[in-house]
Coordinates of C-alpha atoms and ligand atoms in Angstrom, one line a residue:
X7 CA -52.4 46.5 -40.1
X8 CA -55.8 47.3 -38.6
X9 CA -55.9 50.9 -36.6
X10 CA -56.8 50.2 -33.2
X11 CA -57.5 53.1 -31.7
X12 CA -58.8 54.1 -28.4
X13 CA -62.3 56.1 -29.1
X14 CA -62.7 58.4 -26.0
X15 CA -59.9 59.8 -23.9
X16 CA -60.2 60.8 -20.1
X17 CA -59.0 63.7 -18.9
X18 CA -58.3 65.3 -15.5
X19 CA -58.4 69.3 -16.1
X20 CA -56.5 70.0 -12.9
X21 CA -57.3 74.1 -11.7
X22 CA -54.1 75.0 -10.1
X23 CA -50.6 73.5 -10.4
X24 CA -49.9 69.7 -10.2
X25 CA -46.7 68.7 -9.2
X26 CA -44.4 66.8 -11.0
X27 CA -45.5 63.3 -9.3
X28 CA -49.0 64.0 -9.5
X29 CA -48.7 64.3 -12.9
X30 CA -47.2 61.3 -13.5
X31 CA -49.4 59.5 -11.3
X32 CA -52.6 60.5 -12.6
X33 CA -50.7 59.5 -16.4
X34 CA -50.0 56.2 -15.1
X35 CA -53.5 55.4 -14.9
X36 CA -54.2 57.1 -17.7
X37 CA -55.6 60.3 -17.3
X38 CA -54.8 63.2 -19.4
X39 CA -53.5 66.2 -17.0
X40 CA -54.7 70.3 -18.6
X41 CA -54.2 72.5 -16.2
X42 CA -55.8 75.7 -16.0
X43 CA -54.5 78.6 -14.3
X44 CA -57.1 80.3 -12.9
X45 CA -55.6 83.7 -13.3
X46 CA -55.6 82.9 -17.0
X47 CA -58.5 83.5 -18.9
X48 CA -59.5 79.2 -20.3
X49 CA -62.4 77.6 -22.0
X50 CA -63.2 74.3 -21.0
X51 CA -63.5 72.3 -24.3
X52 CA -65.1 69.1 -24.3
X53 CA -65.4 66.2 -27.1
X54 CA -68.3 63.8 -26.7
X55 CA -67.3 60.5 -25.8
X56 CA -64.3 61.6 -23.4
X57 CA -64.6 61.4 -19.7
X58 CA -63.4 64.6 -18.0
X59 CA -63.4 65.5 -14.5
X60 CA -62.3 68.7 -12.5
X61 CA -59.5 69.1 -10.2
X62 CA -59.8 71.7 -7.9
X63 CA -56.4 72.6 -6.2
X64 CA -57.2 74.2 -3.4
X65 CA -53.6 74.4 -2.2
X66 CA -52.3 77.5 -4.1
X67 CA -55.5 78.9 -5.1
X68 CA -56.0 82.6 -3.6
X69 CA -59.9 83.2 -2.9
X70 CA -60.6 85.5 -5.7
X71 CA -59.2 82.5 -7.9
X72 CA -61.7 79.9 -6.5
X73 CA -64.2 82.4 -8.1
X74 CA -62.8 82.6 -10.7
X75 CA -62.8 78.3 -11.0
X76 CA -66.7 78.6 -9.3
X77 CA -67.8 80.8 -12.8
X78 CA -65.8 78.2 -14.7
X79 CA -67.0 75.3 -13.3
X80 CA -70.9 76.4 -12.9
X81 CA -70.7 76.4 -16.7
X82 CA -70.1 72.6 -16.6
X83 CA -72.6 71.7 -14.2
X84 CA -72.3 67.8 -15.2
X85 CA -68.9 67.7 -14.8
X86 CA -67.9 65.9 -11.5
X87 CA -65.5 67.8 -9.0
X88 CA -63.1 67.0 -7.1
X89 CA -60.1 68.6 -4.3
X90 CA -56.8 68.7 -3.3
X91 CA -57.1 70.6 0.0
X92 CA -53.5 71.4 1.7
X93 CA -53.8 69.0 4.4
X94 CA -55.4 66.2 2.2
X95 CA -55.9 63.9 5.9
X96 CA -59.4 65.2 5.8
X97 CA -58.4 67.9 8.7
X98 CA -60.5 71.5 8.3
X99 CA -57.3 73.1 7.3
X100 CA -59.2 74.6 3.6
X101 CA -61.5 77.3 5.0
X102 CA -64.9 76.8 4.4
X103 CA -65.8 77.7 0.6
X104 CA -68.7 76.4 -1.4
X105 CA -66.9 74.6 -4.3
X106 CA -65.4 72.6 -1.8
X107 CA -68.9 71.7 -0.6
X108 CA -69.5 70.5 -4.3
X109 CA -66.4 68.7 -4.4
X110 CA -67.2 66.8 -1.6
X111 CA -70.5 65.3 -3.3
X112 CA -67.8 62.8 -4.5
X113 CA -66.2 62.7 -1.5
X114 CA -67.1 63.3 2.2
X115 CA -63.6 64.1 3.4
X116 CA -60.9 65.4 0.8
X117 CA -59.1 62.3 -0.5
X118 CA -55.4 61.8 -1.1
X119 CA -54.2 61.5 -4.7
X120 CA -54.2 57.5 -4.3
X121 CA -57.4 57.4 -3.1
X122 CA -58.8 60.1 -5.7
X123 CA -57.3 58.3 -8.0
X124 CA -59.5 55.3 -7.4
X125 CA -62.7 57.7 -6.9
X126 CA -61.8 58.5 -11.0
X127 CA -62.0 55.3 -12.0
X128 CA -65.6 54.7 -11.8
X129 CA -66.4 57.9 -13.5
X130 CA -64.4 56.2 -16.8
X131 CA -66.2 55.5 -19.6
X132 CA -63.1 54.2 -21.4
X133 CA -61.9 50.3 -21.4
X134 CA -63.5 49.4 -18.0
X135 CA -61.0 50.5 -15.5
X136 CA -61.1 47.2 -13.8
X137 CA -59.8 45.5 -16.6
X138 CA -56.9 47.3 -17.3
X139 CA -56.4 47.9 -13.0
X140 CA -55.8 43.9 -13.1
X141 CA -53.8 44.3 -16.3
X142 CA -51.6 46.8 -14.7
X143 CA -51.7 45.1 -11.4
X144 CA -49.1 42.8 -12.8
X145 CA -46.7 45.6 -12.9
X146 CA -46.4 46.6 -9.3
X147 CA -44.6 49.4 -8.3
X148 CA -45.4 52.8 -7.0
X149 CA -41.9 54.8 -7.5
X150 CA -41.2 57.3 -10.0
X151 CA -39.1 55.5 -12.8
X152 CA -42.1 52.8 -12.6
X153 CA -45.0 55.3 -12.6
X154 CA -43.3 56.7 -15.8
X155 CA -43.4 53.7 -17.2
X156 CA -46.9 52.9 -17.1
X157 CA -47.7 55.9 -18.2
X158 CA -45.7 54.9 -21.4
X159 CA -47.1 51.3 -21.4
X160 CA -50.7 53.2 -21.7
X161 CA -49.9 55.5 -24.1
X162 CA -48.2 52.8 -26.6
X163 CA -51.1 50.0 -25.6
X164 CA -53.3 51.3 -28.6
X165 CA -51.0 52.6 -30.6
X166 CA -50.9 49.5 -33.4
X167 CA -47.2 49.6 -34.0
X168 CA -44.1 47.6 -32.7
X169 CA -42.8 48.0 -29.5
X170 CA -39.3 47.3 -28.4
X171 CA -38.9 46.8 -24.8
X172 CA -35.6 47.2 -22.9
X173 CA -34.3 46.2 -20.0
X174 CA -32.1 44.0 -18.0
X175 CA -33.2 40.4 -17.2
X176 CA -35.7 39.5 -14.6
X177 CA -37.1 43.4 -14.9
X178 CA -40.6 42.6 -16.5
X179 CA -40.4 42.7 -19.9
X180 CA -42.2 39.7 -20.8
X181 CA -45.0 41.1 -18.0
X182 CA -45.1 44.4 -20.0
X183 CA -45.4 42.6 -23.4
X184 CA -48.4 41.2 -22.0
X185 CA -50.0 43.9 -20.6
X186 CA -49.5 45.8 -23.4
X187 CA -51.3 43.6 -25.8
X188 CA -54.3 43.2 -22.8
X189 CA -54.5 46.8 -22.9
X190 CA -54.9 47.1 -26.6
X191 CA -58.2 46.5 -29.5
X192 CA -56.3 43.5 -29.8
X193 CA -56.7 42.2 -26.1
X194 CA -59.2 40.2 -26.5
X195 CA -57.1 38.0 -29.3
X196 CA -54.1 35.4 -29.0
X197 CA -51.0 36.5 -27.5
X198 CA -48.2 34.4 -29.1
X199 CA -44.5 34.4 -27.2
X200 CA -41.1 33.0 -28.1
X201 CA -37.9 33.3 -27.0
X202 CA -35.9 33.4 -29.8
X203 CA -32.4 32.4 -27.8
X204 CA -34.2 29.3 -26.9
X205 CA -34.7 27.7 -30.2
X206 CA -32.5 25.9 -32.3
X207 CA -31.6 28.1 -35.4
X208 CA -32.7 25.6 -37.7
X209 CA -36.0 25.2 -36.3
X210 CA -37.1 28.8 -35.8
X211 CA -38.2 29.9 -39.3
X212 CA -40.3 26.8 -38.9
X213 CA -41.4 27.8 -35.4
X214 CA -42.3 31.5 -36.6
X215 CA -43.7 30.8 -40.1
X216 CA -44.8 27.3 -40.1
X217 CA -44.0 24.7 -42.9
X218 CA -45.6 22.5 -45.4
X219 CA -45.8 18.8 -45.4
X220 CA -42.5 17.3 -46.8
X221 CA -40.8 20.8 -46.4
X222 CA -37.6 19.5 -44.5
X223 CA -37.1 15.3 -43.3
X224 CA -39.3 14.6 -40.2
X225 CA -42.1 17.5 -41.8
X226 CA -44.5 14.8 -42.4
X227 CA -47.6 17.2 -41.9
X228 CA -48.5 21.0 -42.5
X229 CA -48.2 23.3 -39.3
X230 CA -49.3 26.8 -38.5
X231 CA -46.3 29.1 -37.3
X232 CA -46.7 31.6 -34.5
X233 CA -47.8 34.4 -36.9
X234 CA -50.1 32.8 -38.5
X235 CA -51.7 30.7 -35.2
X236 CA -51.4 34.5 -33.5
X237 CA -53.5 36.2 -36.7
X238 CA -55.4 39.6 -35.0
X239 CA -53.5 39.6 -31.9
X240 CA -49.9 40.1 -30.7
X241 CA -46.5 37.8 -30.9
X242 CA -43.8 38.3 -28.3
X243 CA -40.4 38.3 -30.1
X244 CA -38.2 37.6 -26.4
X245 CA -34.6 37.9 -27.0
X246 CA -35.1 39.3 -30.3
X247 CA -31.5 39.7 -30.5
X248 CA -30.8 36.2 -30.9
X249 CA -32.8 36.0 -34.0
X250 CA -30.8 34.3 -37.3
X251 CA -30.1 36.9 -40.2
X252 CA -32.7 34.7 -42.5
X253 CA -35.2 34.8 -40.1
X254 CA -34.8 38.5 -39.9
X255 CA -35.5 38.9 -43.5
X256 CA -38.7 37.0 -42.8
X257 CA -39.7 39.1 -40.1
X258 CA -39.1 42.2 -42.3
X259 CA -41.2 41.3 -44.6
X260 CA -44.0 40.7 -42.1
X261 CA -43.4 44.3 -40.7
X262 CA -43.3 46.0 -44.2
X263 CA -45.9 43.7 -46.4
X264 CA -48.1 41.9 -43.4
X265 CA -47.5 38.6 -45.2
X266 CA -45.0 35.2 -44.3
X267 CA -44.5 32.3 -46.1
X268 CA -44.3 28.9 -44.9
X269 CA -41.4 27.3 -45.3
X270 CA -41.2 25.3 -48.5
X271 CA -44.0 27.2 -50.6
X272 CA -43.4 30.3 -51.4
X273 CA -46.8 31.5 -51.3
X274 CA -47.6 34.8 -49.2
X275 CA -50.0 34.7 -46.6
X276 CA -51.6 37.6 -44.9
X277 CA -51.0 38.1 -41.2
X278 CA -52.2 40.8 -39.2
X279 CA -50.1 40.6 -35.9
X280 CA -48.9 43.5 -33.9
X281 CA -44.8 42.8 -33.2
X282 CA -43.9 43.1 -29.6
X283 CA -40.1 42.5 -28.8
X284 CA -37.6 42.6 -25.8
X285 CA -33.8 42.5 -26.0
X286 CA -31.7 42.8 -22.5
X287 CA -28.5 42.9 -24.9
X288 CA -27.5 46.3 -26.6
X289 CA -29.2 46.0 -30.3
X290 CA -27.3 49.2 -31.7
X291 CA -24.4 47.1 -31.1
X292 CA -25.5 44.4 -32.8
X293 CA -26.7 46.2 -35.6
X294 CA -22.8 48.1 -35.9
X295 CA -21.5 44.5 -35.5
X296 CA -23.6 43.0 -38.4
X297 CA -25.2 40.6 -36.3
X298 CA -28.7 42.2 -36.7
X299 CA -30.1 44.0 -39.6
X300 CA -30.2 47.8 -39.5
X301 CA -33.7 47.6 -41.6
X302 CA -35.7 45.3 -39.2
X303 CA -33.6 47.2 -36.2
X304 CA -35.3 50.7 -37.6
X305 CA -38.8 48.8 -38.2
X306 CA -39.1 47.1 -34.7
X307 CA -37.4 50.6 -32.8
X308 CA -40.4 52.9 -33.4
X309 CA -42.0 53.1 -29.9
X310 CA -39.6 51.8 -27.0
X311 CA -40.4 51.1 -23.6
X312 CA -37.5 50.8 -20.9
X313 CA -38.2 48.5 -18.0
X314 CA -35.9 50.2 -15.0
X315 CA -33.3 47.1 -12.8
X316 CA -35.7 47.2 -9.8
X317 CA -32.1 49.0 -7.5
X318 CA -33.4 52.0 -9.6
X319 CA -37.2 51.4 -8.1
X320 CA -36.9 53.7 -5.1
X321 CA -39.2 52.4 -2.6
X322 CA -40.2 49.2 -4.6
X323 CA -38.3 46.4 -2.9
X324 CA -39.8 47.0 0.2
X325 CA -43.2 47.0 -1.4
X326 CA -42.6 44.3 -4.3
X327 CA -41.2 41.8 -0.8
X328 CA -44.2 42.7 0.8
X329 CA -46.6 41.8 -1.8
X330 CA -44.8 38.8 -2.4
X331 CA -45.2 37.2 1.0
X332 CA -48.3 38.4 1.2
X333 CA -48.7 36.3 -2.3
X334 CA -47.3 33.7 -1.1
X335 CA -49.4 33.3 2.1
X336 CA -52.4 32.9 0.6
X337 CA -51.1 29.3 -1.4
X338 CA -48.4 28.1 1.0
X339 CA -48.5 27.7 4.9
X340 CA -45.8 29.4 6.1
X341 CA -44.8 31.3 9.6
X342 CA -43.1 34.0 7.7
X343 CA -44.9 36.8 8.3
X344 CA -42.8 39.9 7.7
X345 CA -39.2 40.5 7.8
X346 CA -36.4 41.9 10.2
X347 CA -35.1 45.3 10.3
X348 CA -31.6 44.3 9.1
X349 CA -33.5 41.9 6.3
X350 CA -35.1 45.2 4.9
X351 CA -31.9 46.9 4.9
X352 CA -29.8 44.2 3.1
X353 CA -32.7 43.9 0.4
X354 CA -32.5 47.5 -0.4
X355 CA -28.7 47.3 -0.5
X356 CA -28.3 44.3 -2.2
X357 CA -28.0 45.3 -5.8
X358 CA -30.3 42.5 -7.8
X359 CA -28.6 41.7 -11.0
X360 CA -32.0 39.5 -11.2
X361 CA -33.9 42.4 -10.6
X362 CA -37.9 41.3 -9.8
X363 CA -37.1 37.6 -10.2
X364 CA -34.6 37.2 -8.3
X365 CA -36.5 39.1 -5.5
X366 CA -39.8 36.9 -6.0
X367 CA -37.0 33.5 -5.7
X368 CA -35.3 34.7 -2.6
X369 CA -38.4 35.5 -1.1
X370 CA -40.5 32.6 -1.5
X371 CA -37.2 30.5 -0.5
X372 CA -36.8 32.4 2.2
X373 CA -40.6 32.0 3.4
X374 CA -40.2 28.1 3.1
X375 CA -36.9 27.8 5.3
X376 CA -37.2 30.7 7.9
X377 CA -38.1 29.1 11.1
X378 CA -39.3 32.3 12.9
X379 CA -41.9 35.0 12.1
X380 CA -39.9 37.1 10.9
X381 CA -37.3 36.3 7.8
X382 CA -33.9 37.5 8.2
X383 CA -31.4 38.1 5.5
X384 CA -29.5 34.8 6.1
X385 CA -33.0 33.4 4.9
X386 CA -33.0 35.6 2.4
X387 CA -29.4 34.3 1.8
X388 CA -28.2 38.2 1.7
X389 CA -25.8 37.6 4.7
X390 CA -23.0 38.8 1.9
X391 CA -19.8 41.0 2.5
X392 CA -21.4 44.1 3.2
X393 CA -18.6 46.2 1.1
X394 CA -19.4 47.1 -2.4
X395 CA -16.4 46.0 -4.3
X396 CA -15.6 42.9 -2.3
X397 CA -19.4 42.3 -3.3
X398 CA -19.4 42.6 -6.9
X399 CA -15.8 41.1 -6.7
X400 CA -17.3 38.2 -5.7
X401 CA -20.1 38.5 -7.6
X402 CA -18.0 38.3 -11.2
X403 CA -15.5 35.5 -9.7
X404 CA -18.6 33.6 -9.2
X405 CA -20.2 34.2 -12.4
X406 CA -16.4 33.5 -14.6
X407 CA -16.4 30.2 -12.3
X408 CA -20.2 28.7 -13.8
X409 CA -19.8 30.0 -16.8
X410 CA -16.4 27.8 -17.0
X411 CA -18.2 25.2 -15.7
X412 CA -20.9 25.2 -17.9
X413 CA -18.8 25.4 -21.4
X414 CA -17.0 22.4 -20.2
X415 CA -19.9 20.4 -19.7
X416 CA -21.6 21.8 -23.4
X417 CA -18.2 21.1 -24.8
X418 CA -18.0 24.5 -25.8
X419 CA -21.4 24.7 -27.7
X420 CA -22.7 27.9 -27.3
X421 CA -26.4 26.7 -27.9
X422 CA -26.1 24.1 -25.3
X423 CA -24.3 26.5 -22.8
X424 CA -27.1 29.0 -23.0
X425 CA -29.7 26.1 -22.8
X426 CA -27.6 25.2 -19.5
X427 CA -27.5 28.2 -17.9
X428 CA -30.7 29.5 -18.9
X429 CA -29.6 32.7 -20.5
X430 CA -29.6 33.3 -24.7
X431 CA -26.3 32.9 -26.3
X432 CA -26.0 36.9 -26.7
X433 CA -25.5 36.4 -23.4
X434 CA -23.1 33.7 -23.0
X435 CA -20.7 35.6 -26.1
X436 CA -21.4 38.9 -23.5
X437 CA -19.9 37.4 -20.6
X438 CA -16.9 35.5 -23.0
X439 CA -16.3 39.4 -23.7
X440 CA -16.7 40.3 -20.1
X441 CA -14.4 37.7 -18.6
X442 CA -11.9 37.3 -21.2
X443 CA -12.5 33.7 -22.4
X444 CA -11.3 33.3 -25.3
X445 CA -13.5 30.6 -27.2
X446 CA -11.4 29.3 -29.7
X447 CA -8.4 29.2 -27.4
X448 CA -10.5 27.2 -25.0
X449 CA -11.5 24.7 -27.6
Ligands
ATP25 N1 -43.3 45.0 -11.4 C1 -43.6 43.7 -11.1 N2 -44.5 43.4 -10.2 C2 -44.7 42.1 -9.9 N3 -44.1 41.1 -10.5 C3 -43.2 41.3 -11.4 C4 -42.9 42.7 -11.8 N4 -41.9 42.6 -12.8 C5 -41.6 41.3 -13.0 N5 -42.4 40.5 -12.2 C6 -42.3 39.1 -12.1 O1 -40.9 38.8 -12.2 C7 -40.7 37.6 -13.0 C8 -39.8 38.0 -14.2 O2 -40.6 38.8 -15.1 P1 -40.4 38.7 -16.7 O3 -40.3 37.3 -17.1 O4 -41.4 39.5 -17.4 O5 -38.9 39.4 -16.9 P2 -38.0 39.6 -18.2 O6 -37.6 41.0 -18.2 O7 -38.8 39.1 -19.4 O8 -36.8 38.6 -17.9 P3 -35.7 37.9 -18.9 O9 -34.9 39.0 -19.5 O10 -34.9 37.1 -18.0 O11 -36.5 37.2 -19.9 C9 -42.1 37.1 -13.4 O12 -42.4 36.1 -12.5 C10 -42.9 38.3 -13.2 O13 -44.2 38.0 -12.9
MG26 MG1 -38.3 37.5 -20.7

């Protein structure tokens, strides 16, 4: 498969010590943090091609240290300077110094990280920052599990292998697949998705690989798989769990000779398609249970990127319900405006097994049917038990009651049940497990 590469890195050489959210912040948009201790004699090496910019921490750096970072710095006189002044709200609490003055060529008043952050960008000479700001703008979320994460998403974007994504449903995966293929060489080509829960299991080595004309009755012309249509670009394996055994051989083969064959010929054809897959159900599992085959498991598992259930988000509901009014102001008249005190509270108690969809639903049908400025959590239909247990109790009793329901109605097909509800069949056998239905009883 083609090396896709990055050419130049950018790098933040940060003179002090960052903290441990700094760090991941400036690695979320993609900078490289070396940090030199001034006490410590360092070179500045510098490759052609890379962006680097100083950092100078004016918080724990002693005097005699800042002239120590001045000697340093003077022999870099190109390289652009910024601060991180205790205060950082623009007060005169940093005494006077003159590599401060320098620093402030960039800007008047010391910035806070956020704000330094976007003072970097311009100074990129990497994949235009705006690009990959609107990539990543997709993702939202400023707490620390998500700034971790798209740190990771950076580091694996160019990276030309597979990437599994994890993560419960409704967390972003499909978002991240995305962004991840934006964000590589390969951005610029065809980004191919499928949910493989969703497709009949006769149909998906068709769907994936194509067939020839006359290959199977109603194949009355030739047609281009997903690989094949997806050639230079990505394809988005989504509920890769679900996949049949015989499909899985084919997919190995892609991963460890680049070639497919349509079905009825036997002819290889070369593809050159970077494999992105998600899974919300446990695969080790399925590998140990024979449903999924160690081989492929080993060949997709090489770079793995969790996407954390948004009650893990610290600080992200209040932001994500925010942004999503806001979103939805702008295409929908609506009163809603904000939301109530005791709205804010249930959403941050409420634990959403639907993660980020569910919140992006409950908002936007709570902006159509509040009647006041403000929505409360009866519009957000949160007006639950406020007790934990009697919560998830009613939670599960709910959940056992549909899924009843629903394999009544599919006569007990699995495919059809999952097609009902909306969920892969992994899932439908999960919650069998969960709620002790036996299937073949039921039948
Ligand atoms: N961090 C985020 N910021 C903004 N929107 C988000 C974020 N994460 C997810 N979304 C939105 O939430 C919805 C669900 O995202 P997505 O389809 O990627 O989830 P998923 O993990 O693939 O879910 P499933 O497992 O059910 O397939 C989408 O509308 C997506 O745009
Ligand atoms: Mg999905």
């Amino acid at each position: 498969m083609a090396a896709t590469q990055m050419s130049s890195t950018r790098c933040v050489i940060w003179f002090g010590n960052p903290g441990a959210r700094e760090k991941v912040m400036l690695a979320a948009d993609g900078w490289h943090v070396r940090t030199v201790l001034p006490q410590q004699p360092a070179d500045i090496g510098m490759r052609g091609g890379d962006t680097v910019v100083g950092l100078i921490d004016f918080r724990t750096s002693s005097d005699s240290e800042l002239e120590r970072i001045g000697k340093l710095t003077a022999e870099h006189q190109h390289m652009p300077l910024f601060a991180i002044t205790p205060a950082n709200d623009g007060s005169h609490a940093t005494p006077q110094h003159p590599l401060l003055a320098a620093c402030r060529q960039q800007f008047p008043h010391p910035p806070d990280l956020k704000e330094l952050l976007r003072g970097l960008q311009g100074l990129s000479n990497e994949v235009p920052r705006a690009a990959s700001d609107d990539v990543l703008d997709t993702l939202l979320g400023e707490s620390e599990v998500m700034l971790v994460m798209r740190a990771t998403l950076r580091k694996y974007a160019p990276v030309d292998l597979p990437v599994l994504i994890t993560g419960e449903t409704g967390t972003g995966k499909e978002v991240a697949a995305h962004a991840l293929h934006r964000l590589s060489a390969r951005g610029g080509k065809p980004f191919q998705a499928i949910n493989c829960g969703a497709i009949p299991s006769t149909l998906i080595q068709s769907e994936l690989f194509g067939h020839e004309r006359g290959a199977f009755t109603g194949a009355s012309s030739r047609r281009l798989g997903l690989f094949e249509t997806a050639h230079n670009g990505s394809v988005f394996l989504d509920e890769i769990g679900d996949l049949p055994l015989d499909a899985q051989t084919s997919l190995l083969r892609v991963l460890q000779e680049g070639t497919i064959e349509r079905v009825g010929s036997n002819q290889p054809i070369a593809v050159d398609v970077r494999i992105l897959a998600a899974t919300h159900v446990d695969l080790e599992r399925a590998v140990e249970e024979g449903r999924f085959r160690r081989d492929l498991y080993y060949r997709l598992n090489v770079l793995r990127l969790a996407m954390p259930p948004l009650r893990k988000r610290d600080g992200d509901i209040e932001l994500l319900s925010r942004q999503f009014l806001r979103n939805f102001r702008t295409r929908h008249p609506t009163r809603a405006r904000g939301y109530t005190h005791e709205a804010r509270q249930a959403m941050e108690r409420f634990p959403w097994p639907g993660n980020v969809r569910e919140l992006l639903n409950r908002v936007q049908r709570a902006a159509i049917t509040a009647e006041g400025e403000l929505i409360s959590s009866a519009d957000l239909e949160l007006n639950l038990p406020a007790d934990g247990a009697q919560l998830s109790k009613a939670r599960s009793h709910a959940e056992r009651e549909t899924l009843l329901s629903c394999l009544q109605q599919s006569q007990y097909n699995i495919s059809a049940c999952a097609r009902l509800m909306k969920v892969s069949r992994v899932t439908i056998y999960r919650m069998c497990r969960k709620h002790q239905l036996e299937l073949e009883a039921l039948r």
